[in-house]
């Protein structure tokens, strides 16, 4: 992974869906990507697997509920890595 915002990439797998976050994303865009299934309406939460994101700082588990303090901390961490100048 690169260290500058133009090429920073964060990868993850949440509820069986692989994704890559890159570029200057807002905290809402990050939250919508990490918790995509909450607004899906057709997808039941499957707790048989661990949902994770890989950042420059390591691997972080994605909490089931996007409204927890842990979820807010994760969104801020991801945003800081993608947008270090903000």
PDB file of C-alpha atoms in Angstrom:
ATOM      1  CA  UNK A   1       0.000   0.000   0.000  1.00  0.00           C
ATOM      2  CA  UNK A   2       1.162   3.484  -0.742  1.00  0.00           C
ATOM      3  CA  UNK A   3       1.333   6.203   1.863  1.00  0.00           C
ATOM      4  CA  UNK A   4      -0.028   9.206  -0.040  1.00  0.00           C
ATOM      5  CA  UNK A   5      -3.717  10.074  -0.449  1.00  0.00           C
ATOM      6  CA  UNK A   6      -3.669   9.811  -4.245  1.00  0.00           C
ATOM      7  CA  UNK A   7      -2.789   6.136  -4.101  1.00  0.00           C
ATOM      8  CA  UNK A   8      -3.928   5.043  -0.621  1.00  0.00           C
ATOM      9  CA  UNK A   9      -6.008   1.883  -0.797  1.00  0.00           C
ATOM     10  CA  UNK A  10      -7.909   0.101   1.896  1.00  0.00           C
ATOM     11  CA  UNK A  11      -9.322  -3.329   1.202  1.00  0.00           C
ATOM     12  CA  UNK A  12     -11.850  -5.400   3.029  1.00  0.00           C
ATOM     13  CA  UNK A  13     -14.453  -8.097   3.019  1.00  0.00           C
ATOM     14  CA  UNK A  14     -17.802  -7.384   4.630  1.00  0.00           C
ATOM     15  CA  UNK A  15     -20.626  -9.885   4.517  1.00  0.00           C
ATOM     16  CA  UNK A  16     -18.949 -11.761   1.677  1.00  0.00           C
ATOM     17  CA  UNK A  17     -18.422  -8.697  -0.506  1.00  0.00           C
ATOM     18  CA  UNK A  18     -14.840  -7.669  -1.304  1.00  0.00           C
ATOM     19  CA  UNK A  19     -14.186  -3.963  -1.747  1.00  0.00           C
ATOM     20  CA  UNK A  20     -11.404  -1.427  -2.239  1.00  0.00           C
ATOM     21  CA  UNK A  21     -11.574   2.093  -0.864  1.00  0.00           C
ATOM     22  CA  UNK A  22      -9.304   4.618  -2.534  1.00  0.00           C
ATOM     23  CA  UNK A  23      -9.163   8.320  -3.170  1.00  0.00           C
ATOM     24  CA  UNK A  24     -10.769  11.073  -1.188  1.00  0.00           C
ATOM     25  CA  UNK A  25     -13.954   9.605   0.238  1.00  0.00           C
ATOM     26  CA  UNK A  26     -16.252  11.257   2.746  1.00  0.00           C
ATOM     27  CA  UNK A  27     -17.000   9.581   6.056  1.00  0.00           C
ATOM     28  CA  UNK A  28     -20.520   8.852   4.762  1.00  0.00           C
ATOM     29  CA  UNK A  29     -19.151   7.120   1.655  1.00  0.00           C
ATOM     30  CA  UNK A  30     -16.867   5.031   3.859  1.00  0.00           C
ATOM     31  CA  UNK A  31     -19.710   4.165   6.242  1.00  0.00           C
ATOM     32  CA  UNK A  32     -21.994   3.219   3.325  1.00  0.00           C
ATOM     33  CA  UNK A  33     -19.323   0.899   1.921  1.00  0.00           C
ATOM     34  CA  UNK A  34     -18.487  -0.798   5.217  1.00  0.00           C
ATOM     35  CA  UNK A  35     -22.129  -1.311   6.194  1.00  0.00           C
ATOM     36  CA  UNK A  36     -23.607  -1.749   2.697  1.00  0.00           C
ATOM     37  CA  UNK A  37     -25.867  -4.568   3.794  1.00  0.00           C
ATOM     38  CA  UNK A  38     -27.742  -2.485   6.402  1.00  0.00           C
ATOM     39  CA  UNK A  39     -29.571  -0.579   3.674  1.00  0.00           C
ATOM     40  CA  UNK A  40     -29.798  -3.529   1.300  1.00  0.00           C
ATOM     41  CA  UNK A  41     -33.143  -4.859   2.535  1.00  0.00           C
ATOM     42  CA  UNK A  42     -32.509  -8.207   0.811  1.00  0.00           C
ATOM     43  CA  UNK A  43     -29.457  -9.282   2.758  1.00  0.00           C
ATOM     44  CA  UNK A  44     -29.606 -10.891   6.182  1.00  0.00           C
ATOM     45  CA  UNK A  45     -26.608 -10.421   8.437  1.00  0.00           C
ATOM     46  CA  UNK A  46     -24.423 -13.537   8.559  1.00  0.00           C
ATOM     47  CA  UNK A  47     -22.351 -13.696  11.733  1.00  0.00           C
ATOM     48  CA  UNK A  48     -20.597 -16.934  10.748  1.00  0.00           C
ATOM     49  CA  UNK A  49     -17.655 -14.982   9.299  1.00  0.00           C
ATOM     50  CA  UNK A  50     -15.549 -12.067  10.480  1.00  0.00           C
ATOM     51  CA  UNK A  51     -15.818  -8.816   8.552  1.00  0.00           C
ATOM     52  CA  UNK A  52     -12.456  -7.031   8.261  1.00  0.00           C
ATOM     53  CA  UNK A  53     -10.705  -4.095   6.606  1.00  0.00           C
ATOM     54  CA  UNK A  54      -6.961  -3.962   5.947  1.00  0.00           C
ATOM     55  CA  UNK A  55      -5.353  -0.556   6.466  1.00  0.00           C
ATOM     56  CA  UNK A  56      -1.788   0.682   6.665  1.00  0.00           C
ATOM     57  CA  UNK A  57      -2.067   0.186  10.430  1.00  0.00           C
ATOM     58  CA  UNK A  58      -3.246  -3.417  10.270  1.00  0.00           C
ATOM     59  CA  UNK A  59      -6.467  -5.391  10.136  1.00  0.00           C
ATOM     60  CA  UNK A  60      -9.598  -4.148  11.862  1.00  0.00           C
ATOM     61  CA  UNK A  61     -12.840  -5.975  12.507  1.00  0.00           C
ATOM     62  CA  UNK A  62     -15.949  -4.225  11.217  1.00  0.00           C
ATOM     63  CA  UNK A  63     -18.573  -4.067  13.989  1.00  0.00           C
ATOM     64  CA  UNK A  64     -22.005  -5.433  13.133  1.00  0.00           C
ATOM     65  CA  UNK A  65     -23.718  -2.151  14.071  1.00  0.00           C
ATOM     66  CA  UNK A  66     -22.624   1.039  12.306  1.00  0.00           C
ATOM     67  CA  UNK A  67     -23.899   3.191  15.185  1.00  0.00           C
ATOM     68  CA  UNK A  68     -21.420   2.014  17.822  1.00  0.00           C
ATOM     69  CA  UNK A  69     -18.454   4.073  19.045  1.00  0.00           C
ATOM     70  CA  UNK A  70     -16.157   1.368  17.613  1.00  0.00           C
ATOM     71  CA  UNK A  71     -17.740   1.835  14.188  1.00  0.00           C
ATOM     72  CA  UNK A  72     -17.274   5.615  14.362  1.00  0.00           C
ATOM     73  CA  UNK A  73     -13.627   5.117  15.340  1.00  0.00           C
ATOM     74  CA  UNK A  74     -13.088   2.756  12.403  1.00  0.00           C
ATOM     75  CA  UNK A  75     -14.641   5.212   9.934  1.00  0.00           C
ATOM     76  CA  UNK A  76     -12.404   8.004  11.256  1.00  0.00           C
ATOM     77  CA  UNK A  77      -9.317   5.783  11.030  1.00  0.00           C
ATOM     78  CA  UNK A  78     -10.094   4.847   7.426  1.00  0.00           C
ATOM     79  CA  UNK A  79     -10.884   8.460   6.530  1.00  0.00           C
ATOM     80  CA  UNK A  80      -7.596   9.656   8.046  1.00  0.00           C
ATOM     81  CA  UNK A  81      -5.626   7.129   6.004  1.00  0.00           C
ATOM     82  CA  UNK A  82      -7.432   8.020   2.776  1.00  0.00           C
ATOM     83  CA  UNK A  83      -7.484  11.787   3.387  1.00  0.00           C
ATOM     84  CA  UNK A  84      -4.495  12.643   5.605  1.00  0.00           C
ATOM     85  CA  UNK A  85      -4.694  16.379   4.766  1.00  0.00           C
ATOM     86  CA  UNK A  86      -8.257  16.858   6.080  1.00  0.00           C
TER      87      UNK A  86
END
